[in-house]
Amino acid sequence: MTEFKDIERELRLFRRRLFVAVGLVMVCFGLLLTRFIWLQVVRYDAYAAKAEDNRISVVPIAPNRGLIFDRNGVVLARNYSAYTLEITPSKIQLPLDELIDQLSELVDIQLKDRRRFKKLMEESKQFESLPVRTRLTDEEVARFTAQRYRFPGVDIQARLFRQYPFGKTAAHVIGYIGRISQTDADKIADTDDAANYRGTDYIGKGGLEKSYESQLHGTTGYEEVEISAGGRAVRTLSHTSSVPGKNLILSIDIELQKVIEEAFGDRKGALVAINPATGDILAYVSMPSFDPNLFVDGIDQQSWDDLNNSPDRPLVNRPISGTYPPGSTYKPFMALAALELGKRRPEDSINDQGFFWLGNHKFRDDKAGGHGIVNMYKSIVVSCDTYYYMLANDMGVDPIHDFMKPFGFGQLTGIDLENERTGLLPSTAWKRSAYRKPEQQKWYAGETISLGIGQGYNSFTPLQMAHALATLVNDGVVMKPHLVKILEDGLTHQRTMTVPKESYRIPLKQANIDFVKNAMVGVIKEGTGAGAFAHAGYEAGGKTGTAQVVGLKQNEKYDSKRVAIHLRDHSLFTAFAPADHPTIALAVVVENGGFGAAAAAPIVRKALDYYLLKKRPAENAPKIETVLTGDERD
């Protein structure tokens, strides 16, 4: 039986299917059209910018860091380019130690390099490129380049490095740079200067490198580069040159600095030398020192531990962070205060029997039996304690405080370094605020006595002592002490003075200033400093000082041989020269050095010999030992 197809039914079914298919196509086309309109019309601006970003890469150009020179144009910090072998931890495919082992077959990677790299990893992000070896030789570059395909995540980069040619000399002045840590990056991100640090890996970490970071860094430049889909640079579209940082021309004389540091030898302490008329710091010594070059590539853990845990504390910036009793170097200022406040006349004398009684407490003079009849001139020349015990008792703590404050004692000098300490210039108001218990807040008369000889609560930085002396010999004209004398534009070489004028003047009678300076000249000629300055060839003024580290019991005699080294007295000396027109004033502290005339004065002698006469200590010369007489023991 023949079966006939229902053609009409099949046509209807076909048409229905066709309509559904066309509908689906139209819906899909409509969705694509809607999406196209959304992307090309509604969101055109946003996506066009992103497309442009994919096509154009903005590459930062790090600026050259400004150079640092001494006052005579000697380079103290410079830049140089070198190749570094760098690892990006997030891109490596081998365990780190195994990778470095393989790399060491091509490039010399020492144990200290490994330790430094691991320390950098702890301070950095995983996607950052970190140096495992710096300053590669041409041969090492060639060996690695030939095997580069074996080490994903490892590459060679050309970098600018900082170098400090004089190593440890003036390290606390110059400071150092180091890689930008996460903490540094967070601080930069919170400033308006964040964009200026794109492409920069290093930042000032200490000394002038840190305090003048904004001037030294310069301005980052940019290149707009067209790139292909594969990420290769096709052409440069625009170029904005970077601007190098400003150069720092310091006030210090690096040769004078070297002479003084060599004079210290292995002793601890500090020295600051200032030109009184300008405030220029001619020498700034903190001993022991450290090599700032250790920090440039990232200091390894062992070297860091050696510096940080050393009992000699080489990282401490003693001229601004160390505080010491000024000892007898305070006496010329006490004498000047007595003259200005009308408490003493130069001819007023006392009979020093070797002690001063206050109530039932006996304050001993350093010289047993005393100095006999002592007027003001002699009190400075022979450093008579009894004279100043009596003077301090007559003056009182607050008048002493008010007179000394304008000289900068116990005050921030404003030097262009960070972390300067204020020290302590005591007063009754200070004691009330420093202590909680009423009996501790009370000022006792006996506490005033020790102030007269620079002991008691008195505690000043070596910078403050030098600054105060510079102000005195500058006839009361206060110049702000500074290390950077001139800022020089890196392109135009235009120069700007950092301290163009005086800060203020202390109203003092010239006759009183001249009397005190003349007495300090007497210290050098016939007093406690005479032994160290015999046959000097120039006329200078000075004052010896000895500061107690631990107090003595009443009637107890100090014997340095029976005291541990770290508890022995500090040795101090302040001086200025030439006597008639001072161009240098300096203060030195030798920690645990004993009498000022024995340890500190010879260092000052060598400094002045070089500064005034360009006379250097003879090589291999025997160490100078100053033999002290009874009147030189201070």
XYZ file of C-alpha atoms in Angstrom, residues 47-511:
465
model
C 37.994 51.821 27.052
C 39.772 54.049 24.556
C 42.056 55.212 27.391
C 42.735 51.602 28.412
C 43.481 50.633 24.833
C 45.890 53.551 24.572
C 47.560 52.419 27.774
C 48.035 48.967 26.286
C 49.580 50.517 23.214
C 51.701 53.149 25.014
C 53.942 52.401 27.968
C 55.104 55.215 30.265
C 58.644 54.474 31.429
C 60.066 56.533 34.335
C 63.610 57.888 34.019
C 65.268 58.050 37.437
C 67.276 61.252 37.955
C 70.971 61.333 38.792
C 71.409 61.916 42.507
C 73.189 65.136 43.460
C 76.856 64.938 44.393
C 78.404 65.927 47.725
C 81.624 67.952 47.926
C 83.721 69.320 50.772
C 84.444 73.061 51.018
C 87.429 72.701 48.674
C 85.620 70.773 45.949
C 86.734 67.276 46.958
C 84.076 64.696 46.037
C 82.658 62.961 49.112
C 79.721 61.128 47.488
C 79.484 60.291 43.789
C 77.540 58.116 41.349
C 78.785 55.398 39.015
C 77.064 52.890 36.722
C 77.528 49.120 36.948
C 75.796 45.883 36.014
C 73.923 43.925 38.650
C 72.626 40.364 38.658
C 69.034 40.538 39.885
C 66.427 37.979 40.884
C 62.660 38.484 40.919
C 61.544 35.894 43.544
C 57.976 35.637 42.189
C 59.234 34.539 38.736
C 61.827 31.908 39.613
C 61.115 28.223 38.999
C 63.781 26.646 41.204
C 64.224 26.732 44.977
C 66.132 29.904 45.808
C 69.233 28.253 47.269
C 69.483 25.854 44.327
C 69.100 28.733 41.892
C 71.855 30.739 43.555
C 74.104 27.666 43.596
C 73.702 27.357 39.824
C 74.238 31.078 39.299
C 77.440 30.954 41.363
C 78.921 28.663 38.709
C 78.741 31.597 36.284
C 79.107 34.589 38.622
C 81.105 34.880 41.839
C 78.454 34.940 44.582
C 79.930 34.913 48.068
C 78.343 34.075 51.397
C 77.929 37.758 52.302
C 76.054 38.284 48.993
C 73.629 35.497 49.914
C 73.063 36.939 53.393
C 72.495 40.411 51.993
C 70.017 39.090 49.400
C 67.981 37.227 52.009
C 67.872 40.358 54.164
C 66.603 42.341 51.172
C 63.899 39.718 50.557
C 62.621 40.171 54.091
C 62.259 43.911 53.508
C 60.863 43.803 49.957
C 57.898 42.510 47.963
C 58.107 39.199 46.078
C 57.624 40.823 42.683
C 60.520 43.253 43.123
C 63.779 42.680 41.306
C 66.540 42.373 43.922
C 70.311 42.332 43.390
C 72.145 39.180 44.377
C 75.495 40.475 43.014
C 76.500 43.996 42.113
C 79.346 45.470 40.083
C 79.694 42.520 37.695
C 82.780 42.305 35.514
C 82.427 42.257 31.719
C 83.428 38.599 31.717
C 80.722 37.726 34.252
C 78.122 39.623 32.205
C 79.133 37.682 29.087
C 79.032 34.286 30.863
C 75.553 34.855 32.266
C 74.143 36.313 29.055
C 75.115 33.150 27.182
C 73.209 31.017 29.737
C 70.349 33.405 30.447
C 67.682 31.097 28.948
C 68.281 28.650 31.809
C 67.261 31.128 34.516
C 63.707 32.519 34.298
C 63.272 35.398 36.756
C 66.975 36.302 36.660
C 68.339 39.194 34.636
C 71.176 41.683 34.367
C 70.376 45.370 34.897
C 72.463 48.513 34.456
C 72.154 50.571 37.636
C 73.533 53.793 39.099
C 75.320 53.258 42.390
C 76.475 55.586 45.142
C 80.059 55.528 46.315
C 81.737 57.186 49.295
C 85.439 57.453 48.350
C 86.655 58.250 51.869
C 84.929 55.291 53.516
C 84.700 55.786 57.262
C 85.917 59.389 57.166
C 83.020 61.788 57.913
C 80.518 58.932 57.645
C 78.217 60.451 60.284
C 78.165 63.699 58.306
C 77.530 62.308 54.835
C 75.335 59.408 55.869
C 74.382 56.799 53.274
C 71.633 55.640 50.935
C 69.889 52.282 50.878
C 67.161 50.448 48.991
C 63.646 51.742 49.516
C 62.031 49.444 52.072
C 58.317 48.834 52.477
C 58.283 51.306 55.354
C 59.954 53.919 53.144
C 57.506 53.194 50.330
C 54.533 53.656 52.655
C 55.878 57.009 53.835
C 56.527 58.153 50.258
C 53.003 57.114 49.224
C 51.561 59.468 51.841
C 53.415 62.488 50.408
C 52.852 64.682 47.359
C 56.183 63.465 45.999
C 55.125 59.844 45.425
C 55.124 60.086 41.608
C 58.652 61.478 41.710
C 59.951 58.192 43.133
C 58.683 55.956 40.309
C 61.652 54.034 38.983
C 63.794 54.927 42.009
C 65.242 52.112 44.099
C 67.277 54.072 46.653
C 66.687 56.754 49.249
C 68.768 58.589 51.843
C 68.922 56.683 55.114
C 71.262 58.703 57.334
C 73.277 61.896 57.682
C 72.997 64.578 55.002
C 71.882 61.944 52.494
C 68.678 61.736 54.518
C 68.177 65.301 55.733
C 68.717 66.686 52.197
C 66.893 63.842 50.410
C 64.414 66.135 48.635
C 67.223 68.288 47.216
C 69.568 65.418 46.321
C 66.961 63.212 44.658
C 66.066 65.420 41.693
C 62.986 65.150 39.434
C 61.997 61.936 37.637
C 61.630 62.098 33.856
C 59.343 60.012 31.614
C 59.334 58.371 28.190
C 56.165 57.399 26.329
C 57.030 54.278 24.286
C 54.781 52.561 21.731
C 54.813 48.814 22.250
C 53.767 45.891 20.113
C 51.292 43.145 21.098
C 54.293 41.086 22.137
C 55.475 43.818 24.491
C 58.437 44.983 22.389
C 59.225 48.694 22.114
C 58.455 50.045 18.648
C 59.226 53.750 18.947
C 59.486 56.595 21.432
C 56.503 58.950 21.245
C 57.628 61.592 23.748
C 60.484 62.227 26.136
C 60.686 64.330 29.302
C 64.214 64.477 30.646
C 64.889 63.895 34.320
C 66.385 66.749 36.339
C 69.436 65.825 38.424
C 69.404 66.539 42.135
C 71.175 69.509 43.629
C 74.792 69.202 44.669
C 75.742 69.800 48.293
C 78.881 71.813 48.969
C 79.743 71.226 52.594
C 81.505 73.511 55.019
C 83.819 70.766 56.287
C 87.438 70.372 55.210
C 87.896 66.666 54.550
C 91.668 66.861 55.117
C 91.163 68.477 58.533
C 88.563 65.793 59.218
C 91.075 63.043 58.382
C 93.759 64.553 60.608
C 91.390 64.665 63.584
C 90.005 61.162 63.075
C 93.548 59.808 62.886
C 94.396 61.709 66.082
C 91.555 59.925 67.899
C 92.935 56.533 66.947
C 90.873 53.797 68.562
C 89.420 56.074 71.251
C 85.725 56.965 71.454
C 84.396 60.491 71.407
C 83.434 63.501 69.335
C 84.816 66.780 68.050
C 83.113 69.733 66.390
C 85.034 72.653 64.881
C 83.186 75.811 63.787
C 84.107 79.051 62.047
C 82.627 81.540 64.556
C 81.974 84.268 61.979
C 79.914 82.100 59.609
C 78.677 79.059 61.528
C 80.478 76.798 59.018
C 81.291 73.457 60.620
C 84.873 72.789 59.591
C 85.155 69.327 61.114
C 82.530 66.999 62.549
C 83.977 63.860 64.100
C 82.193 60.942 65.724
C 84.394 58.037 66.791
C 84.338 55.171 66.164
C 82.954 55.454 62.658
C 81.606 53.023 60.047
C 81.880 52.480 56.289
C 78.721 53.834 54.582
C 79.530 51.824 51.436
C 78.318 48.740 53.313
C 74.740 50.013 53.129
C 74.529 50.942 49.442
C 73.933 47.419 48.093
C 72.065 46.345 51.218
C 74.133 45.438 54.248
C 74.487 41.740 55.035
C 73.214 40.450 58.360
C 76.641 39.701 59.845
C 77.974 43.185 59.134
C 74.786 44.718 60.525
C 75.029 42.683 63.713
C 78.698 43.653 64.121
C 77.827 47.359 63.883
C 74.573 47.284 65.815
C 75.790 45.133 68.697
C 79.240 46.657 69.136
C 79.813 48.018 72.665
C 81.589 50.998 71.060
C 78.338 51.982 69.276
C 79.828 53.137 65.959
C 76.405 54.024 64.549
C 75.753 56.628 67.272
C 76.189 60.172 65.980
C 77.948 61.477 69.078
C 78.246 65.225 68.262
C 74.440 65.609 68.243
C 73.231 62.495 70.092
C 75.822 62.087 72.840
C 75.306 64.251 75.922
C 78.057 64.878 78.472
C 78.716 67.103 81.466
C 80.890 69.974 80.170
C 83.183 69.864 83.194
C 85.547 72.797 83.603
C 84.998 73.978 80.011
C 81.882 75.574 81.537
C 83.917 77.850 83.820
C 84.627 80.629 81.269
C 80.878 80.970 80.724
C 80.284 81.070 84.468
C 82.910 83.820 84.744
C 81.255 85.788 81.935
C 77.873 85.381 83.630
C 79.320 86.685 86.909
C 80.710 89.761 85.146
C 77.540 90.480 83.189
C 75.243 89.993 86.187
C 77.444 91.981 88.541
C 78.210 89.068 90.850
C 81.987 89.382 90.547
C 84.662 91.802 89.409
C 87.864 90.530 87.806
C 89.937 91.584 90.801
C 87.688 89.950 93.434
C 89.638 87.135 95.078
C 89.061 84.168 97.355
C 91.408 82.126 99.514
C 91.131 78.586 98.175
C 92.093 76.037 100.811
C 90.998 73.105 98.660
C 87.345 72.816 99.639
C 84.014 74.604 100.082
C 81.536 73.825 102.828
C 77.776 74.050 102.315
C 76.036 72.984 105.505
C 77.683 69.738 106.495
C 78.691 68.812 102.930
C 82.272 69.354 101.805
C 82.901 70.094 98.123
C 86.534 69.345 97.356
C 88.771 71.161 94.907
C 90.685 68.893 92.575
C 93.986 70.215 93.955
C 94.665 69.085 97.497
C 95.426 72.094 99.686
C 93.849 74.448 97.170
C 95.279 77.186 94.945
C 95.683 79.895 97.575
C 94.608 83.413 96.620
C 92.554 83.190 93.420
C 91.022 85.982 91.354
C 88.858 85.458 88.261
C 91.747 85.294 85.800
C 93.590 82.705 87.860
C 90.371 80.741 88.451
C 90.167 80.052 84.707
C 93.885 79.557 84.110
C 94.383 76.985 86.880
C 90.753 75.762 86.779
C 89.953 76.384 90.435
C 86.848 74.439 91.474
C 86.387 76.231 94.807
C 86.049 79.617 93.090
C 83.115 78.305 91.011
C 81.496 76.437 93.888
C 81.195 79.779 95.638
C 80.139 81.628 92.501
C 77.384 79.148 91.666
C 76.104 79.348 95.234
C 75.949 83.140 94.999
C 74.246 83.168 91.575
C 71.579 80.493 91.953
C 70.341 77.964 89.420
C 67.773 80.089 87.565
C 70.064 83.059 86.810
C 72.650 80.569 85.558
C 70.016 78.934 83.343
C 68.748 82.236 81.961
C 72.237 83.451 81.102
C 73.392 80.206 79.470
C 70.282 79.551 77.378
C 70.994 82.113 74.589
C 74.411 80.499 74.070
C 72.609 77.315 73.036
C 73.290 75.148 76.077
C 70.465 72.628 76.427
C 68.832 73.925 73.212
C 68.522 72.559 69.680
C 71.034 74.325 67.471
C 69.044 73.629 64.302
C 71.955 71.909 62.562
C 71.028 70.334 59.218
C 71.029 66.762 60.559
C 68.168 64.773 62.021
C 67.856 63.390 65.566
C 69.654 66.195 67.390
C 69.201 65.941 71.162
C 68.497 68.921 73.382
C 70.720 67.956 76.294
C 69.839 69.451 79.675
C 70.294 72.947 81.076
C 68.727 72.623 84.553
C 66.404 75.077 86.254
C 63.841 74.950 89.043
C 61.048 74.881 86.439
C 62.675 71.946 84.676
C 62.922 69.955 87.896
C 59.273 70.575 88.771
C 58.210 69.211 85.379
C 60.705 66.332 85.295
C 59.737 64.654 88.577
C 56.422 63.593 90.079
C 57.070 63.395 93.804
C 57.103 66.748 95.663
C 60.361 65.955 97.429
C 61.994 65.259 94.055
C 60.636 68.455 92.524
C 62.286 70.661 95.108
C 65.573 72.284 94.122
C 68.217 71.948 96.822
C 71.036 74.456 97.350
C 73.644 71.710 97.173
C 72.560 70.869 93.612
C 73.555 74.356 92.477
C 77.154 74.001 93.652
C 78.111 71.324 91.126
C 76.640 73.333 88.268
C 79.428 75.876 88.678
C 82.070 73.365 87.575
C 79.974 71.888 84.761
C 78.763 68.844 86.681
C 75.462 68.001 88.351
C 72.462 67.958 86.022
C 74.369 69.767 83.259
C 74.418 67.610 80.117
C 75.215 69.012 76.678
C 76.151 67.744 73.242
C 79.638 68.390 71.831
C 77.935 70.479 69.142
C 76.347 72.714 71.799
C 79.709 73.185 73.524
C 81.427 74.169 70.268
C 78.523 76.409 69.242
C 78.547 78.201 72.603
C 82.298 78.830 72.406
C 81.965 80.067 68.819
C 79.291 82.516 69.970
C 81.468 83.757 72.838
C 84.542 84.404 70.681
C 82.291 85.945 67.997
C 81.426 88.618 70.575
C 77.902 87.332 71.184
C 76.842 87.143 67.514
C 75.009 83.830 67.039
C 75.467 82.034 63.725
C 73.475 78.884 63.056
C 75.876 75.920 62.816
C 75.557 74.082 59.514
C 77.252 71.379 57.469
C 75.918 72.306 54.031
C 77.315 75.673 53.032
C 75.948 75.916 49.489
C 73.223 74.257 47.417
C 74.273 74.047 43.764
C 71.824 73.473 40.906
C 72.872 70.340 39.023
C 72.152 71.888 35.595
C 72.730 75.630 35.854
C 75.303 75.426 38.688
C 73.547 78.365 40.348
C 74.534 78.514 44.021
C 72.492 79.380 47.089
C 73.893 79.964 50.579
C 72.140 77.974 53.284
C 72.877 80.370 56.196
C 73.268 83.861 54.739
C 73.035 85.897 57.942
C 73.258 85.856 61.736
C 70.502 84.409 63.912
C 70.594 86.954 66.754
C 72.954 88.796 69.098
C 73.480 88.372 72.821
C 73.910 91.777 74.477
C 77.309 91.494 76.175
C 79.888 94.040 77.244
C 82.952 93.845 75.038
C 85.273 94.358 78.001
